[in-house]
Coordinates of C-alpha atoms in Angstrom, one line a residue:
Chain A
M108 CA 180.4 13.1 115.8
A109 CA 178.0 10.9 114.0
V110 CA 174.9 12.7 112.7
S111 CA 172.4 11.2 114.5
R112 CA 168.6 12.1 115.5
R113 CA 169.5 12.1 119.4
N114 CA 172.8 14.6 118.7
I115 CA 170.6 17.0 116.3
L116 CA 168.2 17.2 119.1
L117 CA 170.9 18.1 121.8
A118 CA 172.4 20.2 119.5
A119 CA 169.1 21.8 119.2
G120 CA 168.1 22.1 122.6
A121 CA 171.7 23.6 123.5
A122 CA 171.1 26.2 120.8
V123 CA 167.7 27.0 122.4
V124 CA 169.2 27.2 125.6
G125 CA 172.2 29.7 124.2
V126 CA 169.6 31.9 122.8
M127 CA 167.7 32.4 125.7
T128 CA 170.5 32.5 128.2
Y129 CA 171.7 35.2 125.9
T130 CA 168.4 37.1 125.4
G131 CA 168.3 36.6 129.2
F132 CA 171.5 38.4 129.6
T133 CA 170.7 41.4 126.9
A134 CA 167.2 41.6 126.9
K135 CA 165.8 45.0 127.8
P136 CA 162.8 44.9 130.7
E137 CA 161.6 47.6 128.2
A138 CA 161.1 44.8 125.8
I139 CA 157.9 42.9 127.4
V140 CA 156.3 46.5 128.2
V141 CA 156.3 47.5 124.4
S142 CA 155.3 43.7 123.4
I143 CA 152.1 43.8 125.6
L144 CA 151.1 47.5 124.4
Q145 CA 151.5 46.4 120.6
R146 CA 149.6 43.4 121.1
R147 CA 146.8 45.0 123.2
L148 CA 146.8 48.4 121.9
G149 CA 148.4 48.0 118.3
Y150 CA 145.0 49.0 116.4
L151 CA 145.2 52.9 118.4
K152 CA 146.9 55.8 116.4
V153 CA 150.0 56.8 118.6
A154 CA 153.1 58.2 117.9
D155 CA 156.2 55.8 116.5
D156 CA 158.0 56.2 119.8
T157 CA 155.0 56.2 122.5
F158 CA 155.2 52.9 123.2
Q159 CA 158.9 52.9 123.9
K160 CA 158.6 56.3 125.7
F161 CA 155.9 54.7 127.9
A162 CA 158.0 51.6 128.6
A163 CA 161.1 53.4 130.0
E164 CA 158.9 55.6 132.1
Y165 CA 157.4 52.3 133.6
I166 CA 160.6 50.3 134.1
L167 CA 161.8 53.2 136.0
Y168 CA 158.8 53.7 138.0
K169 CA 158.7 49.7 138.5
Q170 CA 162.7 49.5 139.3
K171 CA 161.9 46.8 142.3
D172 CA 160.5 44.5 139.6
A173 CA 163.1 45.1 136.7
K174 CA 164.9 41.9 136.9
R175 CA 161.6 40.1 136.8
L176 CA 160.4 42.0 133.9
Q177 CA 164.0 41.5 132.4
M178 CA 163.5 37.6 132.8
L179 CA 159.7 38.1 130.8
A180 CA 161.5 39.7 128.2
L181 CA 162.5 36.3 126.9
I182 CA 159.1 35.8 125.8
A183 CA 158.3 39.4 124.9
R184 CA 158.6 38.2 121.0
P185 CA 156.2 35.4 121.1
L186 CA 153.6 37.8 123.2
R187 CA 153.5 40.1 120.5
V188 CA 151.8 37.2 118.3
V189 CA 149.8 35.3 121.1
T190 CA 148.9 35.9 124.9
P191 CA 147.8 33.4 127.4
Y192 CA 145.9 35.8 129.3
S193 CA 142.4 34.7 128.8
V194 CA 143.3 31.0 129.7
L195 CA 145.2 32.3 133.0
P196 CA 143.5 32.6 136.1
Q197 CA 142.3 35.8 137.3
G198 CA 144.9 37.2 139.4
H199 CA 147.7 35.4 137.8
A200 CA 150.7 37.3 137.8
L201 CA 150.9 37.5 133.8
R202 CA 147.2 38.7 133.8
R203 CA 147.9 41.2 136.2
L204 CA 150.9 42.5 134.7
E205 CA 149.1 43.1 131.0
N206 CA 146.4 44.8 133.2
D207 CA 148.9 47.0 134.8
V208 CA 151.1 48.1 131.8
V209 CA 147.7 48.4 129.7
G210 CA 145.9 50.5 132.2
R211 CA 148.6 52.4 133.1
F212 CA 149.5 53.5 129.4
L213 CA 145.8 54.7 128.9
L214 CA 145.8 56.7 132.0
A215 CA 148.8 58.5 130.9
T216 CA 147.4 59.5 127.5
D217 CA 143.9 61.7 126.6
F218 CA 142.4 58.3 125.9
F219 CA 139.8 58.7 128.5
Q220 CA 139.4 62.4 128.3
N221 CA 138.4 61.7 124.5
G222 CA 135.4 59.3 125.1
A223 CA 137.9 56.3 124.7
D224 CA 137.7 57.0 121.0
E225 CA 139.9 54.3 119.1
Q226 CA 139.7 56.7 115.9
R227 CA 141.3 59.7 117.7
R228 CA 144.7 59.9 117.6
L229 CA 146.3 59.4 121.1
Q230 CA 148.4 62.2 122.7
Y231 CA 150.9 61.2 125.3
I232 CA 150.7 63.4 128.4
G233 CA 152.7 61.7 131.2
F234 CA 153.2 58.9 133.0
F235 CA 150.2 58.4 135.6
D236 CA 151.9 59.1 138.8
P237 CA 149.4 60.9 141.1
L238 CA 152.4 61.8 143.3
E239 CA 154.2 63.9 140.5
R240 CA 151.0 64.8 138.3
P241 CA 147.9 65.2 140.6
C242 CA 144.3 65.7 140.0
S243 CA 145.2 63.6 136.6
N244 CA 142.8 60.7 137.1
P245 CA 140.8 60.5 133.7
V246 CA 138.3 58.2 134.5
M247 CA 137.2 59.7 138.1
R248 CA 134.1 62.0 138.0
F249 CA 133.3 64.9 140.7
A250 CA 130.1 64.5 142.9
N251 CA 128.3 67.3 140.8
M252 CA 129.6 65.9 137.2
E253 CA 128.0 63.7 134.4
S254 CA 128.5 60.1 134.0
A255 CA 131.5 59.1 131.6
S256 CA 130.2 58.7 128.4
Chain B
M174 CA 169.2 68.9 184.8
A175 CA 166.8 71.9 184.9
V176 CA 163.1 70.3 185.5
K177 CA 160.6 72.6 184.2
H178 CA 157.0 72.4 185.5
F179 CA 153.9 72.3 183.2
D180 CA 150.2 72.0 184.7
T181 CA 149.4 69.1 181.8
L182 CA 151.8 66.7 180.1
I183 CA 150.5 65.2 176.8
V184 CA 152.5 62.1 175.0
G185 CA 152.0 62.1 171.4
S186 CA 150.5 64.5 168.9
G187 CA 148.5 62.5 166.6
F188 CA 144.9 62.4 166.4
A189 CA 144.0 61.3 169.7
S190 CA 146.0 63.7 171.6
T191 CA 145.5 66.4 169.6
F192 CA 141.6 66.1 169.9
F193 CA 141.9 66.0 173.4
L194 CA 144.4 69.1 173.5
H195 CA 141.7 71.3 170.9
E196 CA 138.9 70.7 173.4
Y197 CA 141.0 70.9 176.8
L198 CA 142.0 74.6 175.8
K199 CA 138.9 75.6 175.0
W200 CA 138.3 75.7 179.0
A201 CA 141.7 75.9 180.1
P202 CA 142.8 79.4 181.9
E203 CA 145.4 81.7 180.2
S204 CA 147.9 80.6 182.9
E205 CA 147.6 76.7 181.9
R206 CA 150.7 75.4 180.7
V207 CA 151.1 72.3 178.5
V208 CA 153.8 70.3 177.0
V209 CA 153.3 67.8 174.2
L210 CA 156.1 65.5 174.1
E211 CA 156.3 64.0 170.5
R212 CA 158.6 61.1 169.5
G213 CA 159.0 61.8 165.8
L214 CA 159.8 64.9 163.7
I215 CA 157.6 67.4 162.3
N216 CA 157.0 66.7 158.4
S217 CA 157.6 69.8 156.9
A218 CA 157.9 68.6 153.2
T219 CA 155.4 70.0 150.6
P220 CA 152.4 68.1 150.2
G221 CA 152.9 64.9 147.7
K222 CA 156.3 63.6 146.7
N223 CA 158.3 65.2 148.9
Y224 CA 156.2 64.4 151.9
A225 CA 155.9 60.6 150.9
E226 CA 159.4 60.7 151.1
A227 CA 160.4 62.2 154.2
K228 CA 158.9 59.5 156.0
G229 CA 160.2 59.7 159.3
M230 CA 161.3 56.8 161.8
P231 CA 160.2 53.3 160.4
F232 CA 158.0 52.0 162.4
H233 CA 159.0 48.4 162.9
K234 CA 162.3 49.5 164.2
T235 CA 160.6 50.8 167.4
M236 CA 159.7 47.4 168.8
I237 CA 160.5 43.6 169.3
N238 CA 157.9 41.8 167.1
L239 CA 157.4 38.2 168.4
N240 CA 155.2 36.8 165.7
P241 CA 156.6 38.5 162.6
S242 CA 154.0 37.4 160.6
K243 CA 151.4 39.8 162.1
V244 CA 152.5 43.4 160.1
W245 CA 152.0 46.9 162.2
V246 CA 151.6 49.7 160.3
Q247 CA 151.8 53.0 162.2
R248 CA 153.8 56.2 161.1
L249 CA 155.5 58.0 163.5
G250 CA 155.7 61.7 163.6
F251 CA 154.0 65.3 164.3
G252 CA 150.6 64.6 163.6
G253 CA 150.4 61.1 164.6
G254 CA 149.7 58.1 161.8
T255 CA 149.6 60.1 158.7
C256 CA 149.4 56.6 157.0
W257 CA 145.6 57.5 157.4
T258 CA 143.3 57.2 154.3
G259 CA 140.6 59.3 155.5
N260 CA 137.8 56.8 156.0
S261 CA 135.5 57.9 158.8
P262 CA 132.6 55.7 159.6
R263 CA 131.1 55.6 162.8
M264 CA 130.6 52.7 165.0
H265 CA 127.4 50.9 164.7
P266 CA 125.3 51.4 167.4
N267 CA 124.9 48.0 168.2
D268 CA 128.9 47.7 168.2
F269 CA 128.6 49.1 172.2
R270 CA 126.5 46.5 173.3
T271 CA 127.6 43.0 171.6
A272 CA 127.7 41.2 174.8
S273 CA 124.4 42.0 175.9
L274 CA 123.1 41.6 172.2
Y275 CA 125.4 38.8 170.7
G276 CA 127.0 37.0 174.1
R277 CA 130.3 38.2 172.2
G278 CA 133.0 40.6 173.7
D279 CA 132.2 43.1 176.2
D280 CA 130.0 45.7 176.4
W281 CA 131.2 49.2 176.4
P282 CA 130.4 51.8 179.4
F283 CA 128.7 54.0 177.6
Q284 CA 126.0 53.4 174.5
Y285 CA 126.2 55.3 171.1
S286 CA 123.7 57.8 172.2
E287 CA 126.3 59.3 174.4
L288 CA 129.1 59.4 172.0
E289 CA 126.8 60.6 169.0
P290 CA 127.0 64.7 169.8
Y291 CA 131.1 64.3 170.1
Y292 CA 131.1 62.3 166.6
C293 CA 129.5 65.3 164.9
D294 CA 131.8 67.7 166.6
A295 CA 134.9 65.1 165.4
E296 CA 133.0 65.0 161.8
D297 CA 132.7 69.0 162.0
L298 CA 136.2 69.4 162.7
M299 CA 137.6 67.1 160.0
G300 CA 135.0 68.4 157.6
I301 CA 133.5 65.0 156.6
S302 CA 131.8 64.2 153.9
G303 CA 128.7 61.9 154.0
G304 CA 125.2 61.1 153.7
E305 CA 122.4 60.5 156.0
S306 CA 121.7 56.9 156.7
A307 CA 119.3 54.8 158.8
V308 CA 122.1 52.7 159.8
F309 CA 123.5 55.7 161.6
P310 CA 121.3 58.0 163.6
R311 CA 122.3 61.4 163.4
S312 CA 121.9 64.6 165.3
R313 CA 123.3 66.8 162.6
P314 CA 124.2 66.3 158.9
Y315 CA 127.7 65.8 157.8
P316 CA 129.5 69.0 157.1
L317 CA 129.9 68.3 153.4
P318 CA 127.7 66.2 150.9
P319 CA 128.6 62.6 150.4
H320 CA 131.0 61.7 147.4
R321 CA 129.8 60.2 144.3
L322 CA 129.3 56.6 144.1
N323 CA 131.2 54.3 141.3
G324 CA 129.9 52.0 138.7
L325 CA 130.1 49.0 141.3
D326 CA 128.5 50.8 144.4
R327 CA 125.5 51.5 142.3
E328 CA 124.9 47.8 141.6
F329 CA 125.5 47.4 145.4
A330 CA 123.3 50.1 146.5
K331 CA 120.7 48.6 143.7
K332 CA 120.7 45.2 145.6
Y333 CA 120.8 46.3 149.2
P334 CA 118.6 49.4 149.4
G335 CA 119.9 51.7 152.4
L336 CA 122.7 49.6 153.2
H337 CA 125.0 50.7 150.6
F338 CA 126.1 54.4 150.5
A339 CA 128.8 56.7 150.4
M340 CA 132.1 56.2 152.7
P341 CA 131.7 59.3 155.0
C342 CA 135.8 60.5 154.9
A343 CA 138.1 63.2 155.7
R344 CA 138.2 64.1 151.7
P345 CA 136.1 66.8 151.0
S346 CA 133.5 66.1 148.1
A347 CA 132.8 69.8 147.4
P348 CA 134.1 73.3 148.6
G349 CA 133.4 74.3 152.2
S350 CA 136.0 72.6 154.4
G351 CA 138.8 75.3 153.7
R352 CA 140.7 72.7 152.0
A353 CA 141.0 71.3 148.1
V354 CA 138.2 69.2 146.9
C355 CA 139.3 65.7 146.6
C356 CA 140.2 64.7 142.9
S357 CA 140.7 60.9 143.7
N358 CA 144.2 61.0 143.1
G359 CA 144.5 57.6 145.1
V360 CA 147.8 58.3 147.3
C361 CA 146.1 59.7 150.4
E362 CA 148.8 58.6 152.7
S363 CA 150.8 61.7 151.2
C364 CA 147.8 63.4 149.5
P365 CA 149.5 65.9 146.9
V366 CA 146.8 68.3 147.2
A367 CA 146.4 68.3 150.9
A368 CA 142.8 67.7 150.5
K369 CA 142.7 64.7 153.1
F370 CA 142.7 66.1 156.5
Q371 CA 145.6 65.7 158.4
V372 CA 146.5 67.1 162.2
D373 CA 150.3 68.1 161.0
F374 CA 148.4 70.0 158.1
H375 CA 145.0 71.4 159.4
M376 CA 145.3 71.5 163.2
R377 CA 148.7 73.7 163.8
A378 CA 147.0 76.4 165.2
V379 CA 146.6 74.1 168.3
Y380 CA 150.1 74.0 168.7
A381 CA 150.4 77.7 168.1
D382 CA 148.5 78.3 171.3
P383 CA 151.0 80.3 173.8
R384 CA 149.8 77.9 176.6
V385 CA 151.2 74.9 174.7
T386 CA 154.5 73.7 174.2
L387 CA 155.5 71.0 171.7
I388 CA 159.0 69.0 171.8
T389 CA 159.4 66.8 169.0
E390 CA 162.0 64.0 169.0
A391 CA 161.2 63.2 172.6
N392 CA 161.1 60.0 173.5
V393 CA 158.9 59.4 176.7
V394 CA 160.9 56.6 178.7
Q395 CA 158.3 56.5 181.5
L396 CA 156.2 58.7 183.6
D397 CA 156.9 59.4 187.2
I398 CA 154.2 57.8 189.2
Q399 CA 154.0 58.7 193.0
N400 CA 151.7 57.7 195.7
G401 CA 149.1 56.9 193.1
Q402 CA 149.3 60.3 191.3
V403 CA 151.6 61.1 187.7
V404 CA 153.8 63.7 189.1
G405 CA 156.3 64.1 186.2
A406 CA 157.7 62.3 182.9
L407 CA 161.4 61.2 182.0
Y408 CA 162.2 61.6 178.2
E409 CA 165.1 61.5 176.0
S410 CA 165.9 63.7 173.5
A411 CA 169.4 63.9 171.4
G412 CA 170.9 61.4 173.6
E413 CA 170.2 63.3 176.7
E414 CA 167.6 62.7 179.6
H415 CA 165.3 65.1 180.6
R416 CA 162.4 65.5 183.0
V417 CA 159.0 67.6 183.5
T418 CA 157.0 67.8 186.5
C419 CA 152.7 68.1 185.9
D420 CA 149.6 68.0 187.9
L421 CA 147.8 65.9 184.8
A422 CA 149.2 63.5 182.2
A423 CA 147.2 62.2 179.2
V424 CA 149.1 59.3 177.2
G425 CA 148.2 59.4 173.6
A426 CA 151.0 57.3 171.8
H427 CA 149.7 54.5 169.9
G428 CA 148.5 51.0 170.9
I429 CA 151.7 49.6 171.3
M430 CA 153.7 52.6 172.7
S431 CA 151.1 54.0 175.3
P432 CA 150.8 50.5 176.9
F433 CA 154.8 50.2 177.0
I434 CA 155.1 53.9 178.8
L435 CA 152.9 52.6 181.4
L436 CA 154.5 49.5 182.2
K437 CA 157.7 51.1 181.9
S438 CA 156.4 53.6 184.8
G439 CA 155.7 50.7 187.1
L440 CA 151.8 50.1 186.6
T441 CA 150.8 46.5 186.7
D442 CA 146.9 46.4 185.8
P443 CA 146.5 42.8 184.8
A444 CA 144.6 44.1 181.6
L445 CA 147.6 46.6 180.4
G446 CA 148.9 45.8 177.6
R447 CA 146.6 42.8 176.8
Y448 CA 143.6 42.8 174.1
L449 CA 145.8 43.7 171.4
N450 CA 143.9 43.5 168.2
E451 CA 142.7 45.4 164.8
Q452 CA 140.3 44.1 162.2
I453 CA 140.5 41.3 159.8
A454 CA 140.3 42.0 156.2
I455 CA 140.0 39.9 152.9
S456 CA 139.8 41.7 149.4
V457 CA 138.1 40.7 146.0
D458 CA 138.9 41.5 142.9
V459 CA 135.7 41.6 140.5
L460 CA 135.7 41.5 136.9
L461 CA 132.1 43.2 135.8
D462 CA 129.9 42.3 133.2
G463 CA 128.7 45.3 131.2
V464 CA 129.1 48.1 134.3
K465 CA 131.5 50.9 133.7
N466 CA 133.4 51.7 136.9
Y467 CA 135.7 53.8 138.7
D468 CA 133.7 57.3 138.1
G469 CA 133.5 58.1 141.6
S470 CA 134.9 61.1 143.3
T471 CA 137.2 59.8 145.8
I472 CA 139.7 56.6 146.6
T473 CA 136.9 54.6 148.4
T474 CA 133.7 55.5 147.5
G475 CA 131.2 52.8 148.9
Y476 CA 130.6 51.6 152.4
G477 CA 128.4 48.5 152.9
A478 CA 126.3 47.7 155.8
M479 CA 124.6 44.6 154.4
K480 CA 126.6 42.2 157.1
L481 CA 127.4 45.0 159.8
D482 CA 124.8 44.0 162.5
G483 CA 122.4 41.3 163.0
E484 CA 121.8 37.7 165.1
F485 CA 124.3 36.3 163.1
R486 CA 127.2 38.0 165.2
R487 CA 126.5 35.2 167.8
D488 CA 128.2 32.8 165.1
H489 CA 130.5 34.7 163.1
P490 CA 131.8 38.3 163.0
G491 CA 130.0 41.1 161.3
F492 CA 131.8 43.1 158.6
L493 CA 131.6 46.1 156.5
V494 CA 132.3 46.6 152.6
E495 CA 135.0 49.0 151.7
N496 CA 134.3 49.7 148.1
W497 CA 137.5 51.2 146.5
N498 CA 138.0 53.7 143.1
L499 CA 141.7 53.2 141.8
P500 CA 141.4 53.1 138.4
W501 CA 142.9 49.3 138.4
L502 CA 141.9 48.8 134.9
R503 CA 141.5 45.8 132.5
A504 CA 143.3 44.8 129.2
E505 CA 140.6 43.8 127.5
R506 CA 139.5 46.3 124.5
G507 CA 136.3 48.2 125.3
R508 CA 136.1 46.7 128.9
W509 CA 138.8 48.8 130.4
Q510 CA 136.7 49.9 133.2
E511 CA 134.7 46.9 133.9
R512 CA 136.6 45.6 137.0
G513 CA 136.4 46.6 140.6
Y514 CA 138.1 46.1 143.9
F515 CA 136.7 45.9 147.5
K516 CA 137.2 44.8 150.8
L517 CA 135.4 42.9 153.6
V518 CA 136.7 44.4 156.8
F519 CA 135.7 42.0 159.8
E520 CA 134.8 42.9 163.6
E521 CA 137.5 40.6 165.7
L522 CA 137.2 39.8 169.3
P523 CA 140.1 41.1 171.8
Q524 CA 142.0 38.5 173.2
E525 CA 144.0 38.4 176.8
R526 CA 146.6 36.7 175.0
N527 CA 147.8 39.2 172.5
Y528 CA 149.7 41.6 174.3
V529 CA 152.3 44.1 174.2
A530 CA 155.0 43.9 177.3
I531 CA 158.3 45.3 178.2
S532 CA 161.1 43.2 175.9
D533 CA 163.3 40.7 177.8
V534 CA 166.0 41.5 175.2
D535 CA 166.0 45.3 174.7
P536 CA 163.8 46.7 177.6
S537 CA 164.1 50.0 176.0
K538 CA 161.5 48.3 173.5
P539 CA 158.0 47.1 173.3
A540 CA 157.7 43.2 173.1
V541 CA 154.6 42.9 170.8
N542 CA 153.3 39.3 170.8
Y543 CA 150.5 38.5 168.8
V544 CA 149.7 34.8 169.0
D545 CA 146.7 34.7 166.6
N546 CA 143.4 35.8 165.6
S547 CA 140.6 34.4 167.5
D548 CA 138.5 31.6 166.5
Y549 CA 135.4 33.7 166.1
G550 CA 137.8 36.0 163.6
K551 CA 139.0 33.1 161.9
T552 CA 135.4 32.2 160.7
A553 CA 136.0 35.2 158.3
F554 CA 138.4 33.4 156.4
A555 CA 136.8 30.0 156.2
M556 CA 133.7 31.9 155.4
A557 CA 135.2 34.5 153.2
D558 CA 133.9 32.3 149.8
S559 CA 130.4 32.2 150.4
F560 CA 130.4 35.7 152.2
V561 CA 131.5 37.2 148.9
A562 CA 129.3 34.6 146.4
E563 CA 126.3 35.9 148.7
L564 CA 127.0 39.7 148.1
L565 CA 127.9 39.3 144.5
S566 CA 124.8 36.6 143.6
G567 CA 122.8 38.3 141.0
M568 CA 124.9 41.0 140.3
P569 CA 126.5 41.8 136.6
V570 CA 130.0 40.4 137.3
E571 CA 131.7 38.0 135.1
S572 CA 134.1 36.4 137.8
Y573 CA 135.8 37.2 140.8
K574 CA 138.9 36.4 143.0
V575 CA 138.8 36.1 146.9
E576 CA 142.2 37.2 148.4
V577 CA 142.7 36.3 152.0
P578 CA 145.7 37.0 153.3
E579 CA 148.5 34.6 153.7
T580 CA 150.1 36.0 157.2
L581 CA 148.1 37.7 159.8
D582 CA 148.6 40.8 157.9
G583 CA 147.9 44.3 159.1
E584 CA 145.3 46.8 159.0
A585 CA 146.9 50.0 160.5
H586 CA 144.3 50.0 163.4
I587 CA 146.3 49.3 166.8
Q588 CA 143.6 48.6 169.3
G589 CA 142.8 47.7 172.7
T590 CA 145.8 47.5 174.9
T591 CA 144.7 50.5 177.6
R592 CA 141.2 49.4 177.3
M593 CA 138.0 51.0 178.9
G594 CA 135.7 49.3 181.1
T595 CA 134.5 49.0 184.5
D596 CA 136.2 46.2 185.8
P597 CA 139.8 47.0 187.1
A598 CA 140.7 43.4 186.4
T599 CA 139.7 43.5 182.5
S600 CA 140.3 47.2 181.5
V601 CA 142.7 49.8 182.3
V602 CA 140.7 53.0 182.3
D603 CA 137.3 54.0 183.1
A604 CA 134.5 55.4 181.0
N605 CA 135.7 58.8 180.9
Q606 CA 139.2 57.4 180.0
I607 CA 140.9 58.0 183.9
H608 CA 143.1 55.4 184.9
H609 CA 141.4 53.1 187.5
K610 CA 143.9 53.7 190.2
V611 CA 145.7 56.5 189.0
R612 CA 143.5 59.2 188.9
N613 CA 145.1 62.2 187.3
L614 CA 146.2 59.8 184.2
L615 CA 144.2 59.7 181.1
C616 CA 144.5 57.4 178.5
L617 CA 144.0 58.3 174.6
G618 CA 143.6 56.6 171.2
S619 CA 142.4 53.4 170.3
G620 CA 144.1 51.4 173.0
V621 CA 141.0 52.4 175.0
F622 CA 138.5 50.5 172.7
T623 CA 136.8 48.0 174.8
T624 CA 135.8 45.7 171.7
C625 CA 137.2 46.0 168.0
P626 CA 134.2 46.9 165.5
A627 CA 134.3 47.0 161.8
A628 CA 134.8 50.3 161.7
N629 CA 137.9 52.4 160.9
P630 CA 138.9 53.9 164.4
T631 CA 140.0 57.4 163.6
L632 CA 136.6 59.2 164.0
T633 CA 135.8 57.0 167.2
L634 CA 139.2 57.9 168.8
S635 CA 138.7 61.6 168.2
A636 CA 135.1 61.7 169.6
L637 CA 136.1 59.9 172.5
S638 CA 139.3 62.4 172.8
L639 CA 136.9 65.4 172.9
R640 CA 134.8 63.4 175.2
A641 CA 137.4 62.8 177.6
A642 CA 138.5 66.5 177.7
R643 CA 135.1 67.7 178.1
K644 CA 134.2 65.5 180.7
L645 CA 137.4 66.4 182.6
K646 CA 136.2 70.0 182.4
G647 CA 132.9 69.2 183.9
Q648 CA 131.3 70.2 180.8
A649 CA 128.2 68.0 180.5
S650 CA 127.2 68.9 176.8
P651 CA 129.2 69.9 173.5
V652 CA 129.1 73.5 172.9

């Protein structure tokens, strides 16, 4: 086969499709969750396996979305570097996913109990599911409490 | 088949039936015998996850929905619609006379002042948390103090003094109700600490009364009506037919099953099953600018009455603002809590064309035909953007997104199908909830609502049940 620009482009295209297909079949939905957390909260002090631990619990909780999350795992690596969040319209599915992942992660830790102090080492308490762990909403304040700091 | 006789037959065990029964038993003699026939089961699971998983009968399977784009939300079982979140606002005084004031809908057969003492009694029974407001005149204070507002509420309250305040609710803000204080779990349908008032948890004592027989998994097929009087009922249980006889009947299933049972019983009132309605809602996701939110003390912290009532109701529906406090955070460093979510819940005009009937396909089920919202109600969607822009103008808001439902959606407030009024051509029951023709038959629940106010219906239907029982017993004023 002649080495032409057309063939090189076709081969490159086929390679990209192949890699994406392979990734699509082998990607774990947890990957997208970990990528979002690394991109958004990488500066926080957490134990090495904390993001992974949360991701596993998140996928278990979102079982009905597992297929969609697995497809999104295709963009897990680039998402660690750059996110289109700020240019997407409010309410876009990807923005909602990032809000949900980041929000649920922070609620699953002692971040808010410690005044949202980024310098403190985070402790992972457990997945934020009030049916399993009642009265664990860290941002609510009872009627007789002072405002959050 | 042995036929048992009871003085009183009650269909359903939800708020409407239970509040009626609670009041009725106060004056009933020791010899009184009451049977309550409940189609669903008792959910005896512990509060929380187990309770949530024991959901009981899927509601959609109990009917033929002729317009699937309209969603009907309800949960069947002892205690009724436990999908209830616990929001308990009163109807606005002018909601009782929209025809006279604004030329819309019909006037109720009585005014706010008539229902006010019963509102107080219902609020006491439920242990409602709430604060004083000039919008809803009160003769007694709420049993518990108001919940704490969240950041967005405080901004609304600043902009609309006196018109934005704590949502009255059956989720305790403080000790004193005999239940746990709400800790804002945000999963009220299955409150894991049993803080929210529920019939199946907190009114079981009514059913422990020796005068009361509760039969669950009893599907009432029809009432036996002879010579203009209810004399009994036919019900199915475990595949067998059973009969009871009675001197008085009160039907308090929900707004779909109550008219269906009456239609199956041979009643042919022109309004029976018609005027099916519920509120219309839109939601708003807000990104706040420098305002930390979600620091309220319950799931729905704020109630906005800024556009609840006024001359504008001649042209478009009034609405209440329901401000939520679920911690839906924002993925932006340092701005995690600068986000909010609220709903606008609009009144609607009941229409004759929306109805419940006996299904031609399966006569054992109701056919539910909700054709569409009214033109009046549709203006809520048409004007949604301008309503929200006006509400939020001048507030510290970075951006917002108005979410108008793509289908007819559902508010879990099934109303209007056994409506109350003075004209038998357009209503089914009179001012005391007694059937216009069958004078020993009462209809209970939000089916009797003459109109569709913006307010969540549970408190009103509970107060109406207290009133109906007291009127029946000739007790002129609350004890």
